[in-house]
Amino acid sequence: MTSTYAVLSEGLEKRFGAVHALRGLDLAVATGTVCGILGPNGAGKTTAVRLLTTLLRPDAGSARIAGHDLVREAAAVRRRIGVTGQYASVDGDLTGRENLRLFARLHRVRGPAERTSELLDRFGLAGAADRPASTYSGGMRRRLDLAASLIRRPEVLFLDEPTTGLDPASRNLIWAAVRDLTAHGTTVLLTTQYLEEADQLADGIALVDQGRVAHTGSPAQLKSLIGTQVEVVVANADVLAEAAAVLDRLTGAQPSFDHERNAVGAVSRDSTLTLPRLVRELDAAGVPLLDASLRPPTLDDVFLRLTDDHKERAA
Ligand SMILES: Nc1ncnc2c1ncn2[C@@H]1O[C@H](COP(=O)(O)OP(=O)(O)O)[C@@H](O)[C@H]1O
Ligand SMILES: [Mg+2]
C-alpha cells in the first residue's frame, strides 16, 4: 500500500529508569525520501530507531510505519522494514555468502543464490564472499550487515549511524547504496552525528536534541536560518566605515568591526549575494580591498546555533 508518510510518529516517549531518553518524538518522513536524524551522542537517536523498528515498546505516543500501527500491527511493520546499525546481525563463523543465504532462507526470498550474489557484488564483497565474516574489516562487516537488511527489499530502511568510524571507501559504498535505494522508491531513515552525511544524503533533516526534535527542514532551509558570513578586510582604517556602509546595504544586517585587522563583517540572510557583486560594490564605493570572503553556513553552524537556542528556550 502507499501512504504519504512512510514514518509518522507522534509524542513517542521512552524512559530507562531515571533517564528520559525520548521526550515526545514527532517525525513525518514522506514516502520515498531520506530523513536524516541528526544529533549528538546521547540525543536519543538509537532509542528512536529501536522504537520505530519494534525492537522496543514506547512508553507513550504512537507511530505508523508504512501505513501500519507500530504497536498493534508490529508483525506487519516488521515485514516491511529493514534495519541495520549498532546491533550487528552478522555471524562471524559463517562466510559473507552463507550469512546472506541464511537471511534469504529465513525470509523465504525467491532466487536466494542470485539475490545473494547480486548484493555481494553491489557492496564490493564478491572477492571476500567465501571467507568467514570474522576475517572482515569493520567496513566490510558493516556492508554485509547492510546487505543483509536489504535481502527482502524493505519499503522502509532504518540505518543507525551507518558510517560511524568507517573508512572513506566503505562510507562511499554505503552512501551510493542509499542513493540507489531511494532512486528505486525505498524510504530511508538514517541517524548520524555527521553533518556532512545528512547534507549529502537527506531530503529532510530532523535535529534531535535531548530526546526531542529541536528543528526540521531541508539542509538548505536549515542553512538559510543561519545566513552567509561576509567579511571584508580593507587596506586602511579610514575606509572601514565606507566598507561597513556597503555591507549594511547589501546584507541588511548590522556590521561588526575588527579594528585590529581593519576588518568588517556581517551575516547575510540574502543567499543570492555573490563575491563578485560584493567586490564590485566595494570597488564602486572606492574602498581599497585587501580581502573579501563569503562563507556559506555549514550544517555545523546550524547545529550549534539551533541546539543552543533550544537549550536557552528550555532553560
Ligand atoms: N538500555 C538503556 N538503559 C539505560 N539507559 C539507556 C539505555 N539505552 C539508552 N539509554 C540512555 O538514553 C539516552 C539516549 O541514548 P541513545 O538513544 O543511545 O542516544 P544516541 O543514539 O543519540 O547516542 C542516553 O542518555 C542513554 O544513556
Ligand atoms: Mg546511537
GROMACS .gro file of C-alpha atoms and ligand atoms in nm:
model
  343
    1MET     CA    1   0.000   0.000   0.000
    2THR     CA    2   0.112   0.357  -0.046
    3SER     CA    3   0.068   0.634   0.204
    4THR     CA    4   0.208   0.983   0.203
    5TYR     CA    5   0.426   0.919   0.503
    6ALA     CA    6   0.637   0.609   0.543
    7VAL     CA    7   0.712   0.707   0.902
    8LEU     CA    8   0.477   0.917   1.109
    9SER     CA    9   0.528   0.938   1.482
   10GLU     CA   10   0.363   1.146   1.749
   11GLY     CA   11   0.480   1.202   2.101
   12LEU     CA   12   0.696   0.890   2.128
   13GLU     CA   13   0.840   0.859   2.477
   14LYS     CA   14   1.084   0.618   2.635
   15ARG     CA   15   1.236   0.609   2.981
   16PHE     CA   16   1.514   0.387   3.105
   17GLY     CA   17   1.479   0.418   3.481
   18ALA     CA   18   1.563   0.778   3.563
   19VAL     CA   19   1.678   0.855   3.206
   20HIS     CA   20   1.412   1.014   2.989
   21ALA     CA   21   1.567   0.910   2.657
   22LEU     CA   22   1.280   1.025   2.433
   23ARG     CA   23   1.054   1.307   2.544
   24GLY     CA   24   0.791   1.319   2.274
   25LEU     CA   25   0.938   1.246   1.934
   26ASP     CA   26   0.735   1.376   1.639
   27LEU     CA   27   0.852   1.270   1.295
   28ALA     CA   28   0.698   1.278   0.949
   29VAL     CA   29   0.901   1.112   0.675
   30ALA     CA   30   0.747   1.131   0.328
   31THR     CA   31   0.746   0.806   0.133
   32GLY     CA   32   1.048   0.771  -0.096
   33THR     CA   33   1.261   1.030   0.082
   34VAL     CA   34   1.567   1.014   0.305
   35CYS     CA   35   1.524   1.155   0.654
   36GLY     CA   36   1.839   1.232   0.848
   37ILE     CA   37   1.807   1.222   1.224
   38LEU     CA   38   2.095   1.437   1.328
   39GLY     CA   39   2.206   1.464   1.686
   40PRO     CA   40   2.496   1.436   1.928
   41ASN     CA   41   2.579   1.131   2.135
   42GLY     CA   42   2.302   1.055   2.383
   43ALA     CA   43   2.039   1.261   2.199
   44GLY     CA   44   1.809   0.958   2.167
   45LYS     CA   45   1.877   0.851   1.807
   46THR     CA   46   1.928   0.479   1.872
   47THR     CA   47   1.631   0.470   2.107
   48ALA     CA   48   1.418   0.626   1.833
   49VAL     CA   49   1.531   0.364   1.580
   50ARG     CA   50   1.472   0.079   1.824
   51LEU     CA   51   1.120   0.204   1.895
   52LEU     CA   52   1.035   0.263   1.529
   53THR     CA   53   1.157  -0.085   1.433
   54THR     CA   54   0.957  -0.259   1.711
   55LEU     CA   55   1.271  -0.367   1.900
   56LEU     CA   56   1.149  -0.164   2.199
   57ARG     CA   57   0.798  -0.066   2.307
   58PRO     CA   58   0.722   0.302   2.354
   59ASP     CA   59   0.602   0.420   2.698
   60ALA     CA   60   0.375   0.674   2.529
   61GLY     CA   61   0.292   0.808   2.186
   62SER     CA   62   0.213   0.635   1.861
   63ALA     CA   63   0.355   0.577   1.516
   64ARG     CA   64   0.260   0.441   1.178
   65ILE     CA   65   0.528   0.275   0.966
   66ALA     CA   66   0.449   0.200   0.600
   67GLY     CA   67   0.084   0.251   0.690
   68HIS     CA   68   0.075   0.015   0.988
   69ASP     CA   69   0.041   0.085   1.356
   70LEU     CA   70   0.372   0.033   1.530
   71VAL     CA   71   0.230  -0.142   1.835
   72ARG     CA   72  -0.096  -0.303   1.723
   73GLU     CA   73   0.042  -0.423   1.387
   74ALA     CA   74   0.402  -0.488   1.486
   75ALA     CA   75   0.433  -0.801   1.272
   76ALA     CA   76   0.313  -0.617   0.960
   77VAL     CA   77   0.559  -0.338   1.035
   78ARG     CA   78   0.844  -0.588   1.071
   79ARG     CA   79   0.767  -0.740   0.731
   80ARG     CA   80   0.802  -0.403   0.561
   81ILE     CA   81   1.119  -0.271   0.717
   82GLY     CA   82   1.489  -0.337   0.720
   83VAL     CA   83   1.717  -0.228   0.999
   84THR     CA   84   2.089  -0.210   1.040
   85GLY     CA   85   2.301  -0.047   1.300
   86GLN     CA   86   2.460  -0.090   1.634
   87TYR     CA   87   2.325  -0.442   1.686
   88ALA     CA   88   2.518  -0.637   1.424
   89SER     CA   89   2.331  -0.935   1.288
   90VAL     CA   90   2.628  -1.091   1.112
   91ASP     CA   91   2.757  -1.432   1.225
   92GLY     CA   92   3.139  -1.431   1.220
   93ASP     CA   93   3.169  -1.810   1.179
   94LEU     CA   94   2.979  -1.802   0.852
   95THR     CA   95   3.114  -1.663   0.527
   96GLY     CA   96   2.962  -1.350   0.380
   97ARG     CA   97   2.773  -1.560   0.128
   98GLU     CA   98   2.646  -1.802   0.394
   99ASN     CA   99   2.526  -1.512   0.608
  100LEU     CA  100   2.322  -1.367   0.324
  101ARG     CA  101   2.187  -1.709   0.218
  102LEU     CA  102   2.072  -1.765   0.574
  103PHE     CA  103   1.879  -1.439   0.571
  104ALA     CA  104   1.738  -1.516   0.229
  105ARG     CA  105   1.610  -1.855   0.351
  106LEU     CA  106   1.475  -1.707   0.675
  107HIS     CA  107   1.273  -1.457   0.479
  108ARG     CA  108   1.182  -1.700   0.201
  109VAL     CA  109   1.332  -1.479  -0.068
  110ARG     CA  110   1.285  -1.611  -0.420
  111GLY     CA  111   1.612  -1.693  -0.601
  112PRO     CA  112   1.827  -1.675  -0.285
  113ALA     CA  113   2.155  -1.759  -0.464
  114GLU     CA  114   2.108  -1.486  -0.727
  115ARG     CA  115   1.994  -1.229  -0.472
  116THR     CA  116   2.293  -1.312  -0.252
  117SER     CA  117   2.544  -1.276  -0.539
  118GLU     CA  118   2.383  -0.953  -0.651
  119LEU     CA  119   2.414  -0.800  -0.303
  120LEU     CA  120   2.772  -0.924  -0.254
  121ASP     CA  121   2.866  -0.756  -0.584
  122ARG     CA  122   2.688  -0.436  -0.503
  123PHE     CA  123   2.868  -0.395  -0.172
  124GLY     CA  124   3.214  -0.482  -0.302
  125LEU     CA  125   3.221  -0.815  -0.116
  126ALA     CA  126   3.234  -1.060  -0.407
  127GLY     CA  127   3.606  -1.123  -0.362
  128ALA     CA  128   3.566  -1.197   0.010
  129ALA     CA  129   3.233  -1.379  -0.022
  130ASP     CA  130   3.367  -1.719   0.075
  131ARG     CA  131   3.578  -1.613   0.373
  132PRO     CA  132   3.441  -1.623   0.730
  133ALA     CA  133   3.293  -1.286   0.822
  134SER     CA  134   3.517  -1.283   1.132
  135THR     CA  135   3.808  -1.205   0.896
  136TYR     CA  136   3.631  -0.895   0.756
  137SER     CA  137   3.734  -0.540   0.838
  138GLY     CA  138   3.488  -0.317   1.023
  139GLY     CA  139   3.382  -0.156   0.698
  140MET     CA  140   3.323  -0.493   0.530
  141ARG     CA  141   3.112  -0.618   0.821
  142ARG     CA  142   2.903  -0.302   0.810
  143ARG     CA  143   2.848  -0.350   0.437
  144LEU     CA  144   2.750  -0.712   0.491
  145ASP     CA  145   2.509  -0.605   0.763
  146LEU     CA  146   2.350  -0.354   0.526
  147ALA     CA  147   2.331  -0.616   0.250
  148ALA     CA  148   2.152  -0.849   0.493
  149SER     CA  149   1.894  -0.583   0.576
  150LEU     CA  150   1.823  -0.541   0.203
  151ILE     CA  151   1.765  -0.909   0.125
  152ARG     CA  152   1.389  -0.858   0.135
  153ARG     CA  153   1.377  -0.521  -0.043
  154PRO     CA  154   1.225  -0.333   0.251
  155GLU     CA  155   0.982  -0.045   0.200
  156VAL     CA  156   1.145   0.147   0.481
  157LEU     CA  157   1.508   0.107   0.576
  158PHE     CA  158   1.643   0.224   0.912
  159LEU     CA  159   2.015   0.287   0.936
  160ASP     CA  160   2.159   0.371   1.276
  161GLU     CA  161   2.484   0.563   1.225
  162PRO     CA  162   2.568   0.361   0.913
  163THR     CA  163   2.909   0.513   0.855
  164THR     CA  164   3.037   0.598   1.203
  165GLY     CA  165   3.404   0.500   1.221
  166LEU     CA  166   3.421   0.378   0.860
  167ASP     CA  167   3.698   0.443   0.610
  168PRO     CA  168   3.605   0.674   0.319
  169ALA     CA  169   3.581   0.389   0.066
  170SER     CA  170   3.327   0.196   0.275
  171ARG     CA  171   3.142   0.517   0.351
  172ASN     CA  172   3.112   0.597  -0.018
  173LEU     CA  173   2.975   0.249  -0.095
  174ILE     CA  174   2.711   0.294   0.174
  175TRP     CA  175   2.620   0.642   0.051
  176ALA     CA  176   2.590   0.509  -0.304
  177ALA     CA  177   2.367   0.226  -0.180
  178VAL     CA  178   2.138   0.472  -0.001
  179ARG     CA  179   2.109   0.688  -0.313
  180ASP     CA  180   2.037   0.384  -0.525
  181LEU     CA  181   1.768   0.261  -0.285
  182THR     CA  182   1.585   0.591  -0.281
  183ALA     CA  183   1.607   0.611  -0.658
  184HIS     CA  184   1.403   0.291  -0.651
  185GLY     CA  185   1.144   0.422  -0.409
  186THR     CA  186   1.270   0.297  -0.072
  187THR     CA  187   1.224   0.532   0.221
  188VAL     CA  188   1.534   0.567   0.436
  189LEU     CA  189   1.559   0.694   0.789
  190LEU     CA  190   1.919   0.727   0.897
  191THR     CA  191   2.073   0.861   1.212
  192THR     CA  192   2.405   1.035   1.204
  193GLN     CA  193   2.637   1.253   1.402
  194TYR     CA  194   2.794   1.371   1.078
  195LEU     CA  195   2.657   1.692   0.941
  196GLU     CA  196   2.817   1.620   0.606
  197GLU     CA  197   2.637   1.288   0.584
  198ALA     CA  198   2.298   1.446   0.644
  199ASP     CA  199   2.385   1.720   0.397
  200GLN     CA  200   2.488   1.465   0.131
  201LEU     CA  201   2.201   1.221   0.168
  202ALA     CA  202   1.899   1.366   0.339
  203ASP     CA  203   1.599   1.535   0.179
  204GLY     CA  204   1.484   1.638   0.522
  205ILE     CA  205   1.668   1.668   0.849
  206ALA     CA  206   1.530   1.635   1.199
  207LEU     CA  207   1.769   1.780   1.450
  208VAL     CA  208   1.732   1.578   1.769
  209ASP     CA  209   1.848   1.715   2.099
  210GLN     CA  210   1.771   1.568   2.441
  211GLY     CA  211   1.504   1.329   2.320
  212ARG     CA  212   1.308   1.577   2.112
  213VAL     CA  213   1.309   1.714   1.758
  214ALA     CA  214   1.455   2.061   1.803
  215HIS     CA  215   1.422   2.161   1.435
  216THR     CA  216   1.325   2.019   1.099
  217GLY     CA  217   1.384   2.130   0.742
  218SER     CA  218   1.578   2.060   0.427
  219PRO     CA  219   1.955   2.109   0.454
  220ALA     CA  220   1.915   2.434   0.256
  221GLN     CA  221   1.635   2.558   0.482
  222LEU     CA  222   1.834   2.487   0.794
  223LYS     CA  223   2.133   2.668   0.648
  224SER     CA  224   1.923   2.970   0.547
  225LEU     CA  225   1.828   3.011   0.913
  226ILE     CA  226   2.188   3.097   0.981
  227GLY     CA  227   2.289   3.312   0.684
  228THR     CA  228   2.611   3.367   0.496
  229GLN     CA  229   2.913   3.510   0.679
  230VAL     CA  230   3.051   3.806   0.486
  231GLU     CA  231   3.386   3.962   0.571
  232VAL     CA  232   3.588   4.241   0.417
  233VAL     CA  233   3.943   4.344   0.506
  234VAL     CA  234   4.038   4.693   0.389
  235ALA     CA  235   4.377   4.850   0.321
  236ASN     CA  236   4.349   5.125   0.583
  237ALA     CA  237   4.132   5.222   0.877
  238ASP     CA  238   3.999   5.538   0.708
  239VAL     CA  239   3.777   5.341   0.470
  240LEU     CA  240   3.637   5.094   0.724
  241ALA     CA  241   3.319   5.298   0.774
  242GLU     CA  242   3.258   5.310   0.398
  243ALA     CA  243   3.307   4.935   0.373
  244ALA     CA  244   3.061   4.889   0.659
  245ALA     CA  245   2.803   5.105   0.482
  246VAL     CA  246   2.829   4.886   0.172
  247LEU     CA  247   2.791   4.569   0.380
  248ASP     CA  248   2.494   4.717   0.562
  249ARG     CA  249   2.327   4.798   0.230
  250LEU     CA  250   2.397   4.455   0.075
  251THR     CA  251   2.313   4.236   0.373
  252GLY     CA  252   2.060   4.442   0.565
  253ALA     CA  253   2.246   4.330   0.875
  254GLN     CA  254   2.435   4.522   1.142
  255PRO     CA  255   2.809   4.504   1.057
  256SER     CA  256   3.062   4.421   1.327
  257PHE     CA  257   3.416   4.556   1.334
  258ASP     CA  258   3.755   4.403   1.398
  259HIS     CA  259   3.968   4.717   1.422
  260GLU     CA  260   4.296   4.534   1.472
  261ARG     CA  261   4.264   4.364   1.134
  262ASN     CA  262   4.084   4.653   0.961
  263ALA     CA  263   3.802   4.408   0.901
  264VAL     CA  264   3.427   4.439   0.899
  265GLY     CA  265   3.181   4.152   0.883
  266ALA     CA  266   2.808   4.083   0.866
  267VAL     CA  267   2.572   3.791   0.837
  268SER     CA  268   2.368   3.798   0.520
  269ARG     CA  269   2.029   3.633   0.501
  270ASP     CA  270   2.034   3.704   0.129
  271SER     CA  271   2.162   3.381  -0.024
  272THR     CA  272   2.186   3.543  -0.370
  273LEU     CA  273   2.475   3.766  -0.265
  274THR     CA  274   2.789   3.668  -0.455
  275LEU     CA  275   3.156   3.751  -0.408
  276PRO     CA  276   3.190   3.929  -0.747
  277ARG     CA  277   2.895   4.153  -0.660
  278LEU     CA  278   3.038   4.231  -0.317
  279VAL     CA  279   3.374   4.321  -0.469
  280ARG     CA  280   3.210   4.530  -0.744
  281GLU     CA  281   3.006   4.730  -0.496
  282LEU     CA  282   3.304   4.794  -0.271
  283ASP     CA  283   3.510   4.898  -0.572
  284ALA     CA  284   3.237   5.136  -0.687
  285ALA     CA  285   3.238   5.291  -0.339
  286GLY     CA  286   3.616   5.346  -0.376
  287VAL     CA  287   3.712   5.107  -0.094
  288PRO     CA  288   4.065   4.964  -0.140
  289LEU     CA  289   4.034   4.594  -0.053
  290LEU     CA  290   4.287   4.351   0.089
  291ASP     CA  291   4.050   4.062   0.117
  292ALA     CA  292   3.683   3.973   0.090
  293SER     CA  293   3.509   3.647   0.166
  294LEU     CA  294   3.165   3.490   0.167
  295ARG     CA  295   3.129   3.176   0.376
  296PRO     CA  296   2.801   2.989   0.335
  297PRO     CA  297   2.684   2.835   0.660
  298THR     CA  298   2.771   2.472   0.721
  299LEU     CA  299   2.536   2.236   0.895
  300ASP     CA  300   2.783   2.254   1.185
  301ASP     CA  301   2.692   2.620   1.230
  302VAL     CA  302   2.324   2.528   1.211
  303PHE     CA  303   2.364   2.253   1.461
  304LEU     CA  304   2.548   2.462   1.717
  305ARG     CA  305   2.311   2.757   1.679
  306LEU     CA  306   1.987   2.562   1.690
  307THR     CA  307   2.080   2.331   1.975
  308ASP     CA  308   2.199   2.636   2.170
  309ASP     CA  309   1.873   2.818   2.103
  310HIS     CA  310   1.692   2.506   2.215
  311LYS     CA  311   1.883   2.499   2.543
  312GLU     CA  312   1.814   2.868   2.602
  313ARG     CA  313   1.442   2.813   2.546
  314ALA     CA  314   1.441   2.514   2.777
  315ALA     CA  315   1.634   2.699   3.050
  316LIG     N1  316   1.904   0.035   2.772
  316LIG     C1  317   1.929   0.154   2.831
  316LIG     N2  318   1.932   0.165   2.966
  316LIG     C2  319   1.955   0.285   3.025
  316LIG     N3  320   1.976   0.399   2.957
  316LIG     C3  321   1.974   0.395   2.825
  316LIG     C4  322   1.951   0.272   2.753
  316LIG     N4  323   1.955   0.299   2.621
  316LIG     C5  324   1.980   0.432   2.609
  316LIG     N5  325   1.990   0.490   2.731
  316LIG     C6  326   2.014   0.634   2.759
  316LIG     O1  327   1.920   0.706   2.682
  316LIG     C7  328   1.979   0.824   2.627
  316LIG     C8  329   1.967   0.820   2.477
  316LIG     O2  330   2.052   0.717   2.428
  316LIG     P1  331   2.061   0.676   2.275
  316LIG     O3  332   1.925   0.661   2.219
  316LIG     O4  333   2.151   0.559   2.267
  316LIG     O5  334   2.131   0.807   2.213
  316LIG     P2  335   2.212   0.823   2.076
  316LIG     O6  336   2.188   0.704   1.991
  316LIG     O7  337   2.159   0.950   2.017
  316LIG     O8  338   2.356   0.838   2.115
  316LIG     C9  339   2.120   0.827   2.678
  316LIG     O9  340   2.124   0.906   2.794
  316LIG    C10  341   2.149   0.682   2.710
  316LIG    O10  342   2.247   0.671   2.810
  317MG      MG  343   2.320   0.571   1.898
   0.00000   0.00000   0.00000
